[in-house]
Short mmCIF file of C-alpha atoms and ligand atoms in Angstrom, two decimals:
data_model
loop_
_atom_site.label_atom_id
_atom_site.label_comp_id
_atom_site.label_asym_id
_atom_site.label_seq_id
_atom_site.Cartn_x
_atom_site.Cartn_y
_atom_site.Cartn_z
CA UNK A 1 133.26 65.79 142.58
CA UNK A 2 134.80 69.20 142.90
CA UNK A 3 132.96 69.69 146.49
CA UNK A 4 135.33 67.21 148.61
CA UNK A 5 133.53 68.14 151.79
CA UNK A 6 130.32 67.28 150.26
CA UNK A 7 132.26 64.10 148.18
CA UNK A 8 133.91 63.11 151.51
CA UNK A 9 130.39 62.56 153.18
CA UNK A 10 129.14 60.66 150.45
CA UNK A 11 131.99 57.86 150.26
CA UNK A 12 132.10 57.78 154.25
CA UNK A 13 127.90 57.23 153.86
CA UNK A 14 128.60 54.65 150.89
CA UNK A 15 131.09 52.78 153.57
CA UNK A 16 128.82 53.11 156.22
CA UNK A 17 126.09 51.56 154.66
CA UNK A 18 128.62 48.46 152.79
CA UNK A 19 129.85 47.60 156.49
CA UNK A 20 127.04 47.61 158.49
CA UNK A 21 123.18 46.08 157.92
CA UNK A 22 120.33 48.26 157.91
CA UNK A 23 117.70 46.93 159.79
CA UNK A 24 115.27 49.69 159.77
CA UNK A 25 111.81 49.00 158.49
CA UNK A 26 111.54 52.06 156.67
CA UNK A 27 114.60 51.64 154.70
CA UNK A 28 115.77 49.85 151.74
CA UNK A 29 119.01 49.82 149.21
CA UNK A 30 117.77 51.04 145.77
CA UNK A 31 119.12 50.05 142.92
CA UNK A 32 122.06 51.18 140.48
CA UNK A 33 118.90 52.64 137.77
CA UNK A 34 116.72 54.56 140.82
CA UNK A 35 120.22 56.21 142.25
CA UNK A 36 120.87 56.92 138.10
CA UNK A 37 117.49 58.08 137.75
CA UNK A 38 117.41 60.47 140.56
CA UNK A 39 120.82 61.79 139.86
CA UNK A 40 119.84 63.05 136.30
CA UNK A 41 119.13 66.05 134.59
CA UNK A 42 115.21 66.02 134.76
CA UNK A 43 116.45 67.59 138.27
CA UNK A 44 116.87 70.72 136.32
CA UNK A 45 113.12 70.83 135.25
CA UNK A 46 110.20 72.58 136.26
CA UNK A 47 106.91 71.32 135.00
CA UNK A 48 104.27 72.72 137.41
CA UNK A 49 100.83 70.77 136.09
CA UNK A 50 99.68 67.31 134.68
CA UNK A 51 101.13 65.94 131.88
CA UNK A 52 99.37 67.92 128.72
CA UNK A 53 98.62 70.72 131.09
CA UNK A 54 101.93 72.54 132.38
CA UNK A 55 103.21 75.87 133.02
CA UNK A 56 106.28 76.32 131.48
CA UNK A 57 107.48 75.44 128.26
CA UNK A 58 109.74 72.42 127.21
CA UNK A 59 107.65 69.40 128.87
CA UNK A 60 108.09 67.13 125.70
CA UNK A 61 110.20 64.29 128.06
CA UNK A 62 108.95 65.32 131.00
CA UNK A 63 104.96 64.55 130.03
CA UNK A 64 106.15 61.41 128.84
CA UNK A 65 107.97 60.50 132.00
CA UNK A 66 105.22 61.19 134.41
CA UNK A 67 102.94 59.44 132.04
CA UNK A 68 104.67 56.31 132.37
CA UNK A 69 105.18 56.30 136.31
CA UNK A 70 101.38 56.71 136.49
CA UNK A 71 100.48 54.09 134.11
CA UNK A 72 103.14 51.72 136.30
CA UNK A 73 101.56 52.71 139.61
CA UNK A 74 98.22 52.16 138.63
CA UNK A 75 99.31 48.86 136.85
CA UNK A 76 101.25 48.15 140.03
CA UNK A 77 98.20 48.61 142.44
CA UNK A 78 95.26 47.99 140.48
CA UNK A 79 94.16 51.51 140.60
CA UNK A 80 92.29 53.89 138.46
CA UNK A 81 94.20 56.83 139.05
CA UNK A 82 97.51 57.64 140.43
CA UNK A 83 99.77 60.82 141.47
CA UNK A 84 103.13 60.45 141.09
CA UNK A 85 103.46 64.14 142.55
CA UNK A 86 103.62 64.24 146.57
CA UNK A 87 106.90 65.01 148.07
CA UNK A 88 106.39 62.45 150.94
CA UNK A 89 104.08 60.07 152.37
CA UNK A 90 103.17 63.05 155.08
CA UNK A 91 102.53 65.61 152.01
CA UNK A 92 100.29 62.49 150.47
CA UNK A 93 98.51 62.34 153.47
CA UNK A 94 98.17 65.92 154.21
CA UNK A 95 96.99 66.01 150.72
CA UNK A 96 93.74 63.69 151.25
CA UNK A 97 92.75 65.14 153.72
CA UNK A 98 92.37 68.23 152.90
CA UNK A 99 91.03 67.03 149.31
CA UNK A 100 88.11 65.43 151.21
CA UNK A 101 87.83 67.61 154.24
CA UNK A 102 86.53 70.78 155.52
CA UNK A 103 88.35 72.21 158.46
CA UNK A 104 87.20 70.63 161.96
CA UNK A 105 86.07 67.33 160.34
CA UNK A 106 86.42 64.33 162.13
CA UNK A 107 88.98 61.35 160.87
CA UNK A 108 89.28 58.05 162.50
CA UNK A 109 92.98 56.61 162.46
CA UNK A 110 95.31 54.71 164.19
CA UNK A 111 96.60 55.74 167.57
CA UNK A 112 100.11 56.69 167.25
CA UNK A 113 101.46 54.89 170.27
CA UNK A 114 99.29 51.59 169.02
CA UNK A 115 100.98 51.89 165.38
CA UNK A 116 99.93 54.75 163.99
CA UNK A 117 101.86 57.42 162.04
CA UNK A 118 102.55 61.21 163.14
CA UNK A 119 100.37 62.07 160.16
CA UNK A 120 97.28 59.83 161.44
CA UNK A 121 96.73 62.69 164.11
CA UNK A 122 99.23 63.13 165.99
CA UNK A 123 98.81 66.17 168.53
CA UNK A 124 101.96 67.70 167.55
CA UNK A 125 101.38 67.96 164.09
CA UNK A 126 99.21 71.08 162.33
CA UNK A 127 97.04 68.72 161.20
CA UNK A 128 95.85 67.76 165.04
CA UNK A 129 95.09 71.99 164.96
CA UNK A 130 92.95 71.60 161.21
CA UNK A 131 90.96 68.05 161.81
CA UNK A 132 89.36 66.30 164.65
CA UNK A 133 91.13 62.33 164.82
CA UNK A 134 89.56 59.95 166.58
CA UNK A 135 91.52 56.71 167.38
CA UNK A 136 91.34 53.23 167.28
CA UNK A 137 93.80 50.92 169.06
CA UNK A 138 95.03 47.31 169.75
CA UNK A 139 92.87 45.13 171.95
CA UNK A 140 95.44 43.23 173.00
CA UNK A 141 99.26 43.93 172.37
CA UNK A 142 99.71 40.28 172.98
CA UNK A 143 98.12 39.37 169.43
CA UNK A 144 97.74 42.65 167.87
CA UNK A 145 94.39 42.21 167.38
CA UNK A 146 92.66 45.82 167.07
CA UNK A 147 89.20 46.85 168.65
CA UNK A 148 86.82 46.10 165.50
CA UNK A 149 84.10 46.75 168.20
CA UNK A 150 84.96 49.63 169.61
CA UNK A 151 86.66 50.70 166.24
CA UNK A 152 82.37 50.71 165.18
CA UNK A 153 81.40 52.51 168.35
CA UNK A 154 83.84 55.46 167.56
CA UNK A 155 82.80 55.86 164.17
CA UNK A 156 79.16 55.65 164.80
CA UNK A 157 79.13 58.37 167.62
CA UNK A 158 82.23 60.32 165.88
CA UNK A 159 80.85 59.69 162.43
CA UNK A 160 83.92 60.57 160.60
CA UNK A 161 84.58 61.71 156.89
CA UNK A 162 87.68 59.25 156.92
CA UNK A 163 88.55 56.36 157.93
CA UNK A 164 92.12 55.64 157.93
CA UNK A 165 94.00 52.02 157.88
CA UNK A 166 97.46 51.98 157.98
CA UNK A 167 100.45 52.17 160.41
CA UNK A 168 104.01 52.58 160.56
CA UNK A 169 104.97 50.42 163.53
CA UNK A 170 102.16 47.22 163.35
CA UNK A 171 103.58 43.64 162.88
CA UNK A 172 100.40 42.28 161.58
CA UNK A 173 97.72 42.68 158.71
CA UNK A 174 94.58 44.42 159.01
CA UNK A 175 91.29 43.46 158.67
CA UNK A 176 90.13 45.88 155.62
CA UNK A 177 87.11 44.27 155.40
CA UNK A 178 85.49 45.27 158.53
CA UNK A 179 86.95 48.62 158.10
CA UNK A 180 85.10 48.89 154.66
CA UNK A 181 81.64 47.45 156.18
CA UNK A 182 82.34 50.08 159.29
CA UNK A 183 83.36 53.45 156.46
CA UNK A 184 80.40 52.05 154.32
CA UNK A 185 77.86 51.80 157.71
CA UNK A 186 78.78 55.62 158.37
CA UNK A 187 79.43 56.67 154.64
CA UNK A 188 82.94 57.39 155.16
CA UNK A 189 86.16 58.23 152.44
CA UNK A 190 88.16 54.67 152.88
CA UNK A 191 91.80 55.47 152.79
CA UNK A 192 94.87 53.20 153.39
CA UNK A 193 98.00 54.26 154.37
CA UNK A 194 100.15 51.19 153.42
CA UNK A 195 103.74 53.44 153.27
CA UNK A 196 105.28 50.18 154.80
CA UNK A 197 103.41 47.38 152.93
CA UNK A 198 103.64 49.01 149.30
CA UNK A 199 106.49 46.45 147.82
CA UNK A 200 104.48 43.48 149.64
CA UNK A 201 101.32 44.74 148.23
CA UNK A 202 102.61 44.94 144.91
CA UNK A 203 104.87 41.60 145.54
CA UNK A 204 101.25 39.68 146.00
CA UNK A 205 102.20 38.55 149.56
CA UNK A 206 99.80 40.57 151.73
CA UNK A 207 96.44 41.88 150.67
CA UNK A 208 95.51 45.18 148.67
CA UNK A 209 93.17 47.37 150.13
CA UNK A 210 91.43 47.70 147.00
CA UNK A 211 90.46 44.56 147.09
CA UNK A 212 88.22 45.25 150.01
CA UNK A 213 86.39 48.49 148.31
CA UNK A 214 89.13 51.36 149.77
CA UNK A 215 88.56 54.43 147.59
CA UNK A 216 92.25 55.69 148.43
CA UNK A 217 95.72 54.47 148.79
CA UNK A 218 98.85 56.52 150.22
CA UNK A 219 102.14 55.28 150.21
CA UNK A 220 105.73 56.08 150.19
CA UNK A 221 108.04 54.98 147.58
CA UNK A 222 111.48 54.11 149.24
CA UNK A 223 110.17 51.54 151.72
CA UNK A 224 109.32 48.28 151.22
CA UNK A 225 108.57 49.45 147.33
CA UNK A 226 112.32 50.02 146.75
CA UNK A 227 112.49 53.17 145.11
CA UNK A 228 113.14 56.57 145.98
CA UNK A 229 112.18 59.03 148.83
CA UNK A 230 109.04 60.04 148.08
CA UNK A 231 105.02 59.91 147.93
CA UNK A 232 102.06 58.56 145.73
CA UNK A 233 98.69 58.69 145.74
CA UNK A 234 96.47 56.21 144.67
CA UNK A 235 91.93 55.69 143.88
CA UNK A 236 89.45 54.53 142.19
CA UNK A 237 87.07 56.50 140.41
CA UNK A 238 87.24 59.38 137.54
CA UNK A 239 89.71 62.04 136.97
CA UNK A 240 88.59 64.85 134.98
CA UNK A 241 90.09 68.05 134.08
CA UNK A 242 92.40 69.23 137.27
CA UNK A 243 91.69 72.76 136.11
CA UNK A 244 87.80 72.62 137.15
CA UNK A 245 86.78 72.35 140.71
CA UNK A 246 84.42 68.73 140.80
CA UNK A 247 81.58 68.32 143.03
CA UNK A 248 82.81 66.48 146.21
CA UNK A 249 82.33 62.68 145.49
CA UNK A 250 83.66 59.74 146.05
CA UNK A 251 83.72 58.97 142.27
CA UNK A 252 85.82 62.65 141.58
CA UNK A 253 88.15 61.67 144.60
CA UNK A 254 91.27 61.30 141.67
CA UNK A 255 90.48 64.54 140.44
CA UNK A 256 89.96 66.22 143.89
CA UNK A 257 93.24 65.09 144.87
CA UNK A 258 95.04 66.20 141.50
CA UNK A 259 94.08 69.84 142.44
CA UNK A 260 94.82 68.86 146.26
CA UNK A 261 98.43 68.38 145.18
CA UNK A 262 98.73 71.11 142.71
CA UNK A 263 98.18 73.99 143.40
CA UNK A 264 96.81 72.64 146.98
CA UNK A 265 99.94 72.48 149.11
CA UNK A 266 103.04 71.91 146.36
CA UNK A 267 104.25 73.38 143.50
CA UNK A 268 107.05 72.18 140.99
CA UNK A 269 107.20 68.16 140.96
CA UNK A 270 110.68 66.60 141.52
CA UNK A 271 111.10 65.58 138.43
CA UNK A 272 113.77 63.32 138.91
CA UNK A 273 112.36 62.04 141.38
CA UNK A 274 109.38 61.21 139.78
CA UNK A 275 112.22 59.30 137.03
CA UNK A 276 113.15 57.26 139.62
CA UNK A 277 109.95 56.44 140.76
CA UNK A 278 109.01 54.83 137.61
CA UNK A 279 112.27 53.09 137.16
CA UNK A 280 111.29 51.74 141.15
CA UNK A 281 107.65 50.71 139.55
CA UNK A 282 108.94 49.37 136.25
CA UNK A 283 111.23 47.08 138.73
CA UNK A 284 108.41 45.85 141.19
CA UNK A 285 106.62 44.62 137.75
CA UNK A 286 109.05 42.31 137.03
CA UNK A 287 108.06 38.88 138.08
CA UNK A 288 111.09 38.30 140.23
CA UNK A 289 109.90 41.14 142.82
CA UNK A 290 107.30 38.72 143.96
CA UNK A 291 110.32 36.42 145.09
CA UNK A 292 111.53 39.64 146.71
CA UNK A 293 108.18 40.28 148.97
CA UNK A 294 108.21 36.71 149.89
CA UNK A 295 111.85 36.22 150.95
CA UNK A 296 111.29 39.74 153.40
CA UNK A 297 108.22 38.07 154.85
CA UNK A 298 110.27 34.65 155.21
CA UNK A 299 113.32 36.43 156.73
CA UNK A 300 111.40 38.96 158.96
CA UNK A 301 108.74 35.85 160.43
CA UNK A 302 112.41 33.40 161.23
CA UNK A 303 113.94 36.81 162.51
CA UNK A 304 111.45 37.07 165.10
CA UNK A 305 111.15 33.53 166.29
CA UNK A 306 114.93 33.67 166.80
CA UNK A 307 114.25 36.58 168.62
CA UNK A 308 112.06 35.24 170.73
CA UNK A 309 114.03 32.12 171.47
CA UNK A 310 116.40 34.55 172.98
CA UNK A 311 114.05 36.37 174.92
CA UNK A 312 113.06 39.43 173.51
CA UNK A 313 109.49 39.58 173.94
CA UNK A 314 107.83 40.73 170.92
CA UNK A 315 104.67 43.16 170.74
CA UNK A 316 102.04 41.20 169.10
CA UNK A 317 103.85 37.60 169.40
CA UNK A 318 105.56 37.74 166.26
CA UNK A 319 104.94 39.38 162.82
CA UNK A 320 102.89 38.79 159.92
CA UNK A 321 104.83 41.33 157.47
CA UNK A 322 108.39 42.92 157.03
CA UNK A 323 108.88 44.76 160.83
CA UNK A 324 109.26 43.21 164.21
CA UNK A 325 108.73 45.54 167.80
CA UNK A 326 110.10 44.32 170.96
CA UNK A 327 109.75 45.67 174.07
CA UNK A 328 113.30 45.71 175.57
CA UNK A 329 112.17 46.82 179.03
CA UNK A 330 110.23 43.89 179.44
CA UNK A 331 112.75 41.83 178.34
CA UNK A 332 115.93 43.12 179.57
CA UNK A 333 115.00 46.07 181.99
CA UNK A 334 116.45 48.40 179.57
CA UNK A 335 114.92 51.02 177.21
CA UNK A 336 115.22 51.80 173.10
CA UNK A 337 117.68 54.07 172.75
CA UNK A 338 120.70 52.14 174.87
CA UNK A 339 120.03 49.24 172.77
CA UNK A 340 119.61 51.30 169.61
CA UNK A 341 123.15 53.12 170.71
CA UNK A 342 125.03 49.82 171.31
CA UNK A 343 123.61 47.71 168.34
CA UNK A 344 124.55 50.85 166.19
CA UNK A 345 128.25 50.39 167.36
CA UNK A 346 128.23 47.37 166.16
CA UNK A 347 127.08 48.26 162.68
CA UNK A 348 123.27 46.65 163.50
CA UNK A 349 121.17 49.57 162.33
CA UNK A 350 117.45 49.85 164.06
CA UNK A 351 115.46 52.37 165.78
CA UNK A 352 113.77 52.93 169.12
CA UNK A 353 110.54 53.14 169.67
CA UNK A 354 107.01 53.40 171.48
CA UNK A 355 105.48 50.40 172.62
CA UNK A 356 101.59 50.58 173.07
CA UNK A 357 100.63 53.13 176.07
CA UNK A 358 104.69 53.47 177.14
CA UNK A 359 105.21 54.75 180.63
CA UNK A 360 108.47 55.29 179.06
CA UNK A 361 109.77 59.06 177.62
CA UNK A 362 109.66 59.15 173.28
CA UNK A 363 113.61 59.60 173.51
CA UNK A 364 114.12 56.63 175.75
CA UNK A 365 110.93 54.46 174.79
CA UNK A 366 110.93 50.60 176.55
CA UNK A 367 110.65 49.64 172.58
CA UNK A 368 113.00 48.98 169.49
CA UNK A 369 111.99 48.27 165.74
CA UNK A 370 113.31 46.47 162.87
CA UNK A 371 112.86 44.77 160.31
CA UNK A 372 114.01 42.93 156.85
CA UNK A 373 113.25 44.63 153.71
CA UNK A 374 116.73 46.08 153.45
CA UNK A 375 119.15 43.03 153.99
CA UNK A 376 116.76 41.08 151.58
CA UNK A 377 117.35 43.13 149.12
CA UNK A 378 120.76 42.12 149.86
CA UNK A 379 120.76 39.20 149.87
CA UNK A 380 120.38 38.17 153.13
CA UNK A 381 117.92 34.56 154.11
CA UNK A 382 116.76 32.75 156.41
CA UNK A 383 119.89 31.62 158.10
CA UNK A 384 121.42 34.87 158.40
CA UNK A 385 118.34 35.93 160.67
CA UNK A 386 119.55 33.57 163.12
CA UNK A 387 122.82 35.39 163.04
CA UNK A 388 121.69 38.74 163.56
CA UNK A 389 119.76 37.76 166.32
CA UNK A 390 122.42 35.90 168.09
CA UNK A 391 124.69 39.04 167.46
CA UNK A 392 121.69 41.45 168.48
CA UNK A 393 121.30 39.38 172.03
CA UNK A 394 125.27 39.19 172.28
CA UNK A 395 125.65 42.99 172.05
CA UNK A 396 122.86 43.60 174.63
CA UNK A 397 124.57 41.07 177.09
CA UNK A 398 127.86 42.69 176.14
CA UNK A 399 127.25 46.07 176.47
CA UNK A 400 129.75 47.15 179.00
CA UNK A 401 132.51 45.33 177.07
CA UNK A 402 134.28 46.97 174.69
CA UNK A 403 136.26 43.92 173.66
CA UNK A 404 133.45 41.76 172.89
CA UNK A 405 131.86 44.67 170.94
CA UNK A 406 134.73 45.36 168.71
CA UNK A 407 134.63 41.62 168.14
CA UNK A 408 131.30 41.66 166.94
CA UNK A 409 131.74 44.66 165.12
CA UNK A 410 134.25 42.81 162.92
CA UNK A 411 132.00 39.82 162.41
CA UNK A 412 129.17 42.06 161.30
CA UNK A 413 131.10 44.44 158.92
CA UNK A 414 132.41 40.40 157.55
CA UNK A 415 129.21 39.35 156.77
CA UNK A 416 127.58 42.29 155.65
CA UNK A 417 130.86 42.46 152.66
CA UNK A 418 129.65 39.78 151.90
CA UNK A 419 126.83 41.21 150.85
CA UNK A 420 127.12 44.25 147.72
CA UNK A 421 125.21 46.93 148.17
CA UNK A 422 122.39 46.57 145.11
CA UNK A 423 123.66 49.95 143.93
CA UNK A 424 127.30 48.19 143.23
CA UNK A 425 125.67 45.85 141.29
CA UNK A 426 125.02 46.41 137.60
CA UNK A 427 121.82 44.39 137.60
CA UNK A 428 118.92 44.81 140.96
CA UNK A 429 119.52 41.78 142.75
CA UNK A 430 115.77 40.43 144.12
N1 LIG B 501 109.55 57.66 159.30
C1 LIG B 501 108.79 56.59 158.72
C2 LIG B 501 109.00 55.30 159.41
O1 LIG B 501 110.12 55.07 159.79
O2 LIG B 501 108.08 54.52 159.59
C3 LIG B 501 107.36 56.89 158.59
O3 LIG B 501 107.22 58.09 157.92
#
């Protein structure tokens, strides 16, 4: 590169990343095609529309393009209809609810200290100012189990136009079918939010909302689904011409959202973006991404037992998909972000976080979360979990040590060369 500063950052982000294991949830290691993908001219291109209906001129590749990541995504999820358009999973979000809402409607979501996201109603956000959300919440953070009952209650009195399933901090599967017979009892929009479960949902090892009669699906793309930052929207029902407003059903919802998106709240689509999402989908269709989903579930369910057996008590008992949340207060009278600080120093990557009604400050929460989709896409099984926990406890215990820290700092950066980033490899690694 002719920008050294810029260049500089990059390779010390590249070594970063080699010598240390990322156990964030949320994060993954795309492959050599996504990073080639993303890095290619299409970022030049501005096609504001729908394939066959653009803008500007010269959309010969770039019609063909988006036409292929939708027919992937929809092959992917089982869908009908897909947008391959939203900047982010928050955009995607944003997106359906204004598609199906008028302002000062009610939506029924997660509670963001009980798993929820920022964008399930958080008061902070603008969207707390445009909607009303209602919340729903664990009955017991000792199994995870949420309130079905008073999930119903809410939604009768509230009556909601959405109901909302999803999380970004919940070990365990949700029940879609009672959320479907609840949205069906009070005629509400069914929409899941699975940003974190997209790869497993596609990798057949947890279940698809669709499956349970959801009308909509949000996601991510650079999670579990391995591909790069960005958003998608998935339904069921018709699309018809984005250029004509529909009537406001639940069988126009793919068209309501097409003109939700554009002109809604974006403009241009990243383009190459939207190349490397399809290169991410084409990937998850191979038959070898199922062995994928299952090793992250394999690695994340030994990962916490190990935990445990170490005594981090876990929120929920355990997990039943790729993340793990442990309250560190309860186990070792300390809060998030010291053990986030000192597990980063070791090259252990993770983040703080809220445990369910924390007495604790957001910037010093008694939580921390992790999980495996990242080093399985390394490489990384069962075995290794055992290591990472032992490290994860020894760090804790050795906090005030700087000797035993820059010990274990070697032994991780050791292991984890061990270990090519997918991106150094010519051919994904699953
Ligand atoms: N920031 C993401 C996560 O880490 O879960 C959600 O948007």
């Amino acid at each position: 590169m002719n920008d050294k500063t810029v260049e500089q950052l990059i390779r010390a982000e590249e070594l970063r990343q080699r010598e240390g294991l990322e156990l964030i949830p949320s994060e993954n290691y795309v492959s050599r095609d996504v990073l080639t993908a993303m890095g290619s001219v299409f970022t030049n291109k501005y096609s504001e529309g729908y394939p066959g209906r653009r803008y500007y001129g010269g959309q010969e590749n770039t019609d063909k393009l988006e036409q292929l990541a939708i027919d992937r995504a929809k092959q992917l999820f089982g869908a009908d209809h897909a947008n391959v358009q939203p900047h982010s999973g928050a955009q995607a979000n944003e997106a359906v609810y204004h598609a199906w809402c008028d302002l000062g409607d009610t939506i029924l979501a997660m509670d963001l200290g009980h798993g929820g996201h920022l964008t399930h109603g958080a008061p902070v956000t603008v969207l707390a100012r445009d909607y009303n959300f209602v919340r729903y919440k664990m009955k017991d953070t000792a199994t995870g189990e949420i309130d079905y009952d008073e999930l119903r209650e809410t939604a009768l009195r509230e009556k909601p136009k959405i109901i909302l399933a999803g999380f970004s901090a919940y070990p365990r599967e949700l029940d879609y079918g009672k959320f479907a017979a609840i949205g069906n009892e009070v005629g509400a929009l069914l929409v899941a939010d699975m940003a974190h479960i997209a790869g497993l949902i596609a990798g057949g090892v947890v279940k698809n909302p669709f499956d349970y009669g959801f009308h909509v699906i949000t996601t991510t793309t650079h999670k579990t689904l391995r591909g790069p930052r960005g958003g998608l929207i998935l339904s069921k029902g018709v699309a018809g011409n984005p250029l004509k407003a529909p009537e406001k059903t639940i069988e126009n919802i793919p068209t309501l959202i097409d003109r939700t998106i554009f002109p809604g709240v974006q403009g241009g689509p990243l383009m190459h973006v939207i190349a490397a999402k399809a290169v991410a989908f084409g990937e998850a269709l191979q038959p070898e991404f199922k062995a994928y989903a299952a090793q992250v579930l394999a690695n994340a369910s030994r990962l916490a037992d190990e935990l445990k057996d170490r005594g981090f008590w876990l929120i929920t008992g355990g997990t039943s998909n790729h993340l793990i949340l442990a309250d560190v207060n309860k186990s070792f009278g300390l809060d998030g972000k010291v053990v986030e600080e000192v597990l980063d120093s070791v090259g252990l990557t993770l983040n703080k976080n809220a445990v369910a009604d924390d007495q604790l400050p957001p910037f010093r929460p008694s939580g921390i979360r992790l999980g495996t989709p990242a080093i399985t896409s390394r490489g990384l099984k069962e075995d290794d979990m055992a290591t990472i926990a032992d490290w994860m406890k020894r760090a804790i215990d050795g906090r005030e040590d700087p000797a035993a820290l820059t010990k274990l700092r070697e032994e991780v950066r050791e292991l984890a060369l061990r270990y090519p980033l997918p991106s150094d490899l010519r051919k994904m690694r699953y």
